[in-house]
Amino acid sequence: MGKAGELLSVGQGQEIVLRHGRPLPPEVVPLTSSSLGLVLAEDVASDLDMPPYDKALMDGYAVRAADLAGGQAELEVVEEIMAGHTPARPVGAGQAARIMTGAPIPSGADAVVAVERTRLLEATRVRIEVGPPKPGQHILRRGAETRKGEVVFTAGTVLRPQEFGVLATVGRTAVQARPAPVVALMTTGDEVVEASQQPGPGQIRNGNSPMLAAQIVRAGGVPRYLGIARDLVESLRRLIAEGLRSPMLVLSGGVSAGLADLVPGVLRDSGVEPHFHKVAMKPGKPIFFGTRGETLVFGLPGNPVSSFACFELFVRPAIRRMRGHADAGPKWVDATLAENFSYPTDRPTYHPAWLDWSESGWRVRAVPWFGSADLRGLTRANSLVLLEAGSRQYTAGESRPVLKIEE
Ligand code: AMP
Ligand code: MG
């Protein structure tokens, strides 16, 4: 923990979080859509040559290039070879075989002439209407893509659709990959009721849990929602104990300096070792990070925009680290301010903004926003633009770092 009263920078906080987060142990996962985006935890070698035979890349005629070099342009057609069938006879001098894309090249032939460049004179005679082909034209040689035994993917590869395709091609239906972490999620507050309820006097609906659950999914985690704890030690202790059974626990509310902000104390009493409790940022500042064993624990501020921003800056990178991604993020882009702007602030501020791509690169515009409780302001944003502490006047055209928020 830093000295009393000393605020960590966001970068320092992120570094502490990533130091404690570890990739989850690999599991065998099937190559189904639920494995999309997981990180491979083994090297994968091909069990065959790809392609497994010399393969035609065009519909046309398999020919002997040497036959056409002297200007002879009429050949005898000896066979038709469909994809999925093997040639029955060799192509001899003066001969050709009609061949379909993907079919094996017959022996004797060393080039393919596209069907559009030929004319069939009679059932078994074809005229080649272009100049002589180069040997190897429109043929993909056996093993040209991959040799048997060659490593096609190393551990750390992210499983995208194209990786699925190659894995299937080399005969894999399951691989060793790091699983998506289960993230326990709870909110706190005597005033908070679920969305299905009509709030009574002094009550508000729980917007944070559905928002954070969606952020967990988007970051690649699996949310496990525990419910709302009252601002009572017993109530908090019970849900926290439940949450600590997962590799990650995210709480919202109860982490600042109010009389009902019991979360850090109860976490400590539950065996959670605190690593930091305040970070120099807005929205946010009170954000608790601790660990118990391998479980990472985040206490996010209750104000919705603070919760959101703290999640993107600290929790998302931790989830990505557990998934085994080399780049835990968050990812920044430099964007040009579209208009003059000023926002006096005492801490580095992550201001909701609209980012778009223009002819001259990324361009960003701060959106109207009333502070950390203004979640609707955030719905008009697709990014957070970073502003410095102080009362600096920003001018149109200057460059600022921007955190993209994915859809
Ligand atoms: P806290 O961090 O508990 O002091 O809460 C700060 C502010 O966020 C208060 O106005 C709370 O009412 C509000 N808040 C806390 N939890 C939630 C929640 N789950 N959904 C929406 N607002 C919340
Ligand atoms: Mg509270």
XYZ file of C-alpha atoms and ligand atoms in Angstrom:
431
model
C 0.000 0.000 0.000
C 1.153 3.540 -0.696
C 1.698 5.945 2.155
C -1.407 7.355 3.808
C -2.943 10.069 1.657
C -0.695 9.333 -1.315
C -2.597 8.728 -4.535
C -1.410 6.194 -7.058
C -1.488 7.086 -10.717
C -3.740 4.977 -12.958
C -0.626 3.522 -14.601
C 0.822 2.481 -11.235
C -2.481 0.921 -10.237
C -2.698 -1.007 -13.510
C 0.813 -2.282 -13.018
C -0.036 -3.571 -9.533
C -3.166 -5.291 -10.860
C -1.312 -6.971 -13.721
C 1.448 -8.100 -11.388
C -1.112 -10.037 -9.341
C -3.194 -11.409 -12.216
C -2.045 -14.732 -13.635
C -3.221 -16.682 -16.684
C -5.671 -19.398 -15.627
C -4.529 -23.024 -15.993
C -5.266 -24.448 -19.456
C -8.226 -26.721 -20.131
C -9.210 -28.877 -23.068
C -11.846 -26.932 -24.984
C -13.847 -28.058 -28.021
C -13.626 -25.943 -31.164
C -17.154 -24.593 -30.804
C -18.327 -20.989 -30.772
C -17.908 -20.824 -26.992
C -14.139 -21.111 -27.518
C -13.982 -18.154 -29.893
C -11.415 -15.631 -28.665
C -9.746 -17.939 -26.143
C -5.961 -18.069 -25.993
C -4.235 -21.265 -27.077
C -2.042 -22.905 -24.429
C -0.193 -25.451 -26.596
C 1.755 -25.532 -29.847
C -0.277 -27.163 -32.614
C 1.426 -29.090 -35.418
C -0.125 -30.189 -38.691
C -0.861 -33.903 -39.088
C -0.613 -33.675 -42.884
C 0.766 -31.744 -45.817
C -1.473 -28.887 -46.925
C -2.527 -29.203 -49.621
C -2.185 -32.974 -49.389
C -1.589 -33.245 -53.173
C -0.669 -30.926 -56.057
C -3.941 -29.096 -56.471
C -5.592 -27.165 -59.306
C -6.391 -23.555 -58.375
C -8.624 -22.950 -61.403
C -11.247 -24.694 -63.466
C -9.522 -25.460 -66.765
C -7.159 -27.927 -68.422
C -4.173 -29.647 -66.887
C -1.471 -29.523 -69.578
C 2.225 -30.109 -70.167
C 3.741 -26.644 -70.478
C 6.411 -27.961 -72.850
C 3.695 -29.055 -75.330
C 2.568 -25.473 -75.754
C 6.004 -23.855 -75.888
C 6.426 -24.486 -79.609
C 3.085 -22.940 -80.471
C 1.031 -26.134 -80.697
C -2.365 -25.139 -79.444
C -4.629 -28.163 -79.858
C -4.634 -30.992 -77.358
C -6.461 -34.288 -76.892
C -8.651 -34.324 -73.763
C -8.125 -37.664 -71.989
C -10.138 -37.260 -68.823
C -12.319 -35.060 -66.623
C -11.104 -34.732 -63.020
C -13.555 -33.498 -60.403
C -12.586 -32.282 -56.932
C -12.687 -35.269 -54.595
C -11.610 -37.728 -57.292
C -8.170 -38.950 -58.232
C -6.883 -38.862 -61.831
C -7.109 -42.256 -63.541
C -4.483 -41.706 -66.241
C -1.373 -39.638 -66.902
C -1.326 -36.726 -69.321
C 0.996 -37.649 -72.183
C 2.544 -35.527 -74.920
C -0.139 -33.662 -76.857
C -2.750 -34.392 -74.205
C -4.683 -32.476 -71.542
C -7.190 -33.298 -68.777
C -10.240 -31.175 -67.958
C -9.791 -30.299 -64.279
C -11.881 -28.562 -61.616
C -10.637 -26.254 -58.867
C -9.354 -28.283 -55.913
C -8.826 -31.505 -57.900
C -5.452 -33.316 -57.919
C -3.160 -32.636 -60.874
C -2.648 -35.781 -62.988
C 0.866 -37.060 -63.464
C 2.598 -35.682 -66.557
C 0.804 -32.337 -66.335
C 2.646 -29.356 -64.869
C 0.349 -26.384 -65.491
C -3.327 -25.446 -65.627
C -4.843 -23.225 -68.309
C -8.055 -21.471 -67.209
C -11.138 -22.712 -69.054
C -11.925 -19.160 -70.184
C -8.701 -19.219 -72.251
C -9.692 -22.363 -74.172
C -12.250 -23.548 -76.669
C -13.603 -27.094 -76.855
C -13.523 -28.118 -80.550
C -15.162 -31.506 -80.105
C -15.727 -33.785 -77.104
C -12.056 -34.749 -76.868
C -10.190 -31.860 -78.502
C -9.471 -28.492 -76.962
C -7.776 -25.422 -78.387
C -5.590 -23.403 -76.047
C -6.118 -19.764 -76.932
C -3.364 -18.120 -74.914
C 0.404 -18.139 -74.989
C 2.393 -20.928 -73.357
C 1.858 -21.253 -69.563
C 4.754 -21.215 -67.139
C 5.336 -24.594 -65.469
C 3.425 -24.583 -62.179
C 0.793 -22.075 -63.343
C -2.453 -22.310 -61.280
C -1.081 -25.261 -59.295
C -0.598 -25.260 -55.525
C 2.124 -27.817 -54.784
C 1.677 -30.453 -52.099
C 2.805 -29.028 -48.751
C 3.125 -25.473 -50.127
C 0.938 -24.095 -47.309
C 2.062 -26.412 -44.535
C 4.330 -29.459 -44.172
C 3.308 -32.420 -42.054
C 4.691 -31.884 -38.518
C 5.103 -28.140 -38.993
C 3.904 -26.013 -36.048
C 0.964 -23.979 -37.340
C 0.176 -22.161 -34.061
C 2.209 -21.505 -30.962
C 0.824 -21.153 -27.446
C -0.524 -17.625 -26.981
C -2.368 -17.526 -30.307
C -5.870 -16.058 -30.031
C -8.539 -18.338 -31.515
C -10.253 -16.286 -34.205
C -12.423 -17.685 -37.017
C -9.427 -18.162 -39.318
C -7.597 -20.133 -36.593
C -10.698 -22.334 -36.215
C -10.474 -23.086 -39.944
C -6.807 -24.053 -39.860
C -7.221 -26.137 -36.680
C -10.025 -28.108 -38.320
C -7.887 -28.550 -41.437
C -5.112 -30.139 -39.402
C -7.600 -32.465 -37.734
C -8.120 -30.762 -34.390
C -11.571 -30.743 -32.807
C -10.318 -29.680 -29.369
C -7.288 -27.789 -28.076
C -5.667 -26.781 -24.814
C -6.679 -23.186 -24.114
C -7.045 -20.910 -21.125
C -10.687 -20.662 -20.035
C -12.678 -17.456 -19.649
C -12.492 -16.468 -15.965
C -15.664 -16.614 -13.900
C -16.142 -13.184 -12.336
C -18.354 -12.980 -9.248
C -20.302 -9.729 -9.175
C -22.193 -8.040 -6.343
C -23.446 -4.605 -5.551
C -23.851 -2.948 -2.160
C -26.159 -0.344 -0.689
C -29.269 -0.103 1.478
C -30.796 2.193 -1.137
C -30.396 -0.199 -4.068
C -33.243 -2.399 -5.366
C -33.312 -4.620 -8.450
C -34.631 -3.314 -11.787
C -37.843 -5.331 -11.461
C -38.860 -3.435 -8.292
C -40.581 -0.103 -7.892
C -38.138 1.989 -5.827
C -39.571 3.220 -2.501
C -38.672 6.551 -0.885
C -34.905 7.077 -0.965
C -34.323 4.005 -3.135
C -32.770 3.670 -6.584
C -32.648 0.804 -9.028
C -29.540 -1.292 -9.477
C -28.099 -0.102 -12.777
C -24.533 -1.088 -12.003
C -24.925 -4.851 -11.928
C -26.401 -5.284 -15.420
C -23.853 -2.770 -16.735
C -20.900 -4.484 -15.064
C -22.121 -7.964 -16.042
C -22.177 -6.783 -19.664
C -18.712 -5.271 -19.296
C -17.460 -8.574 -17.882
C -18.830 -10.431 -20.908
C -17.335 -7.895 -23.286
C -13.947 -8.212 -21.595
C -14.077 -12.007 -22.007
C -15.207 -13.065 -18.530
C -18.212 -15.083 -17.362
C -20.300 -13.102 -14.858
C -21.660 -14.825 -11.769
C -24.147 -12.427 -10.228
C -24.535 -12.699 -6.456
C -27.073 -9.958 -5.724
C -27.227 -6.874 -3.528
C -25.646 -6.760 -0.068
C -27.069 -4.410 2.561
C -24.719 -1.902 4.189
C -24.320 -4.296 7.106
C -21.194 -6.229 7.990
C -23.064 -9.548 8.126
C -24.782 -9.088 4.783
C -21.542 -8.030 3.099
C -19.556 -10.824 4.702
C -21.928 -13.493 3.422
C -21.886 -12.391 -0.233
C -18.157 -11.645 -0.176
C -17.430 -15.160 1.140
C -19.467 -16.539 -1.755
C -17.670 -14.291 -4.256
C -14.201 -15.221 -3.011
C -14.774 -18.745 -4.338
C -14.320 -17.388 -7.887
C -10.998 -16.327 -9.429
C -12.256 -12.739 -9.456
C -14.738 -10.742 -7.377
C -16.078 -7.348 -8.459
C -18.134 -5.240 -6.023
C -19.685 -1.862 -6.618
C -20.414 0.739 -3.956
C -19.385 1.107 -0.345
C -15.699 1.803 -0.965
C -15.446 5.531 -0.266
C -15.322 7.427 3.038
C -18.991 7.470 4.085
C -20.302 5.955 7.311
C -21.874 3.095 5.317
C -18.739 2.388 3.273
C -17.897 -0.886 4.960
C -16.556 -2.825 1.993
C -12.766 -2.402 2.467
C -13.009 -3.335 6.161
C -15.128 -6.425 5.523
C -12.845 -7.486 2.678
C -9.864 -7.232 5.016
C -11.702 -9.233 7.692
C -12.477 -11.830 5.012
C -8.767 -12.380 4.410
C -8.327 -10.073 1.411
C -4.920 -8.414 1.326
C -5.322 -4.807 0.176
C -2.957 -3.485 -2.524
C -4.460 -0.060 -3.138
C -7.560 1.888 -2.234
C -7.323 5.227 -4.020
C -6.186 6.244 -7.468
C -5.712 9.737 -8.889
C -8.505 9.733 -11.450
C -11.927 11.123 -12.196
C -14.488 9.636 -12.269
C -13.359 7.304 -9.545
C -10.651 7.777 -6.959
C -11.893 5.350 -4.343
C -11.175 2.020 -5.972
C -10.084 -0.915 -3.908
C -7.861 -3.656 -5.238
C -6.795 -6.646 -3.185
C -6.137 -10.360 -3.433
C -6.923 -13.435 -1.437
C -4.766 -16.272 -2.693
C -5.233 -16.300 -6.464
C -8.540 -14.410 -6.322
C -8.443 -10.780 -7.474
C -10.882 -8.446 -5.725
C -12.019 -5.086 -7.062
C -14.185 -2.710 -5.042
C -15.482 -0.186 -7.572
C -17.134 3.113 -6.617
C -20.946 3.048 -6.607
C -21.386 5.994 -8.917
C -22.206 4.393 -12.252
C -19.746 6.247 -14.485
C -16.973 5.729 -11.932
C -17.776 2.033 -11.834
C -17.745 1.887 -15.606
C -14.452 3.744 -16.036
C -12.691 1.862 -13.234
C -13.804 -1.387 -14.824
C -12.367 -0.464 -18.218
C -9.096 0.781 -16.720
C -8.415 -1.930 -14.124
C -10.787 -4.904 -14.297
C -10.768 -5.461 -18.040
C -6.960 -5.728 -18.235
C -7.056 -8.170 -15.310
C -9.617 -10.370 -17.095
C -7.503 -10.328 -20.235
C -4.415 -11.260 -18.239
C -6.281 -14.250 -16.740
C -7.351 -15.303 -20.222
C -3.688 -15.312 -21.207
C -3.694 -12.416 -23.680
C -0.225 -10.956 -24.208
C -1.740 -7.484 -24.593
C -3.856 -6.925 -21.508
C -4.622 -3.338 -22.543
C -6.283 -0.974 -22.180
C -5.716 0.248 -25.718
C -5.234 3.931 -26.376
C -5.312 5.918 -29.590
C -4.120 9.461 -30.170
C -6.916 11.593 -31.555
C -7.223 15.199 -32.637
C -9.665 17.368 -30.692
C -12.494 18.456 -33.002
C -13.212 21.644 -31.073
C -11.926 23.924 -28.317
C -12.641 22.549 -24.886
C -11.936 23.244 -21.249
C -12.658 21.135 -18.182
C -11.097 22.362 -14.936
C -10.388 19.303 -12.794
C -8.197 18.388 -9.859
C -7.349 14.895 -11.124
C -6.576 13.305 -14.505
C -10.062 12.929 -15.970
C -11.503 10.298 -18.298
C -14.209 12.365 -19.964
C -16.926 10.688 -22.071
C -16.300 11.475 -25.729
C -17.171 10.589 -29.289
C -14.345 9.199 -31.387
C -14.494 8.782 -35.129
C -12.213 8.141 -38.046
C -11.755 11.034 -40.460
C -9.541 11.606 -43.499
C -6.886 13.059 -41.233
C -7.011 10.242 -38.668
C -8.809 9.752 -35.344
C -10.877 12.732 -34.233
C -12.479 13.169 -30.812
C -15.104 15.441 -29.299
C -16.033 15.531 -25.581
C -19.789 14.965 -25.083
C -21.886 16.912 -22.524
C -21.479 15.226 -19.157
C -22.506 16.112 -15.597
C -20.057 13.925 -13.737
C -19.733 10.511 -12.210
C -23.457 9.963 -11.582
C -24.422 10.884 -15.169
C -24.718 7.516 -16.850
C -26.920 8.874 -19.622
C -24.059 11.166 -20.654
C -21.975 8.053 -21.110
C -24.564 6.531 -23.454
C -23.779 9.313 -25.917
C -20.095 8.374 -25.847
C -17.986 5.660 -27.486
C -14.731 6.545 -25.762
C -13.100 8.358 -22.856
C -10.739 11.238 -23.617
C -7.965 11.787 -21.077
C -7.694 15.326 -19.711
C -4.934 16.591 -17.457
C -5.417 17.860 -13.919
C -5.639 21.660 -13.887
C -7.667 24.200 -15.804
C -5.989 23.989 -19.156
C -7.733 25.275 -22.273
C -7.611 22.663 -25.032
C -7.669 23.922 -28.588
C -9.138 22.276 -31.665
C -6.476 20.325 -33.534
C -4.419 19.291 -30.527
C -3.865 15.632 -29.865
C -5.193 13.765 -26.794
C -5.044 10.104 -25.700
C -8.405 8.373 -26.035
C -9.590 5.059 -24.625
C -11.900 3.331 -27.075
C -14.948 1.629 -25.618
C -15.922 -1.307 -27.769
C -19.464 -1.963 -28.887
P -21.316 4.504 -2.815
O -20.014 4.289 -3.554
O -21.856 3.258 -2.225
O -21.177 5.619 -1.840
O -22.362 4.969 -3.893
C -22.159 6.170 -4.603
C -23.379 6.518 -5.404
O -23.647 5.499 -6.363
C -24.647 6.633 -4.581
O -25.414 7.715 -5.089
C -25.338 5.326 -4.817
O -26.705 5.433 -4.655
C -24.973 5.015 -6.235
N -25.003 3.569 -6.452
C -24.440 2.653 -5.653
N -24.670 1.404 -6.102
C -25.404 1.561 -7.229
C -25.981 0.644 -8.156
N -25.815 -0.689 -8.016
N -26.663 1.142 -9.212
C -26.794 2.477 -9.361
N -26.288 3.386 -8.511
C -25.610 2.941 -7.454
Mg -23.255 2.753 -0.862
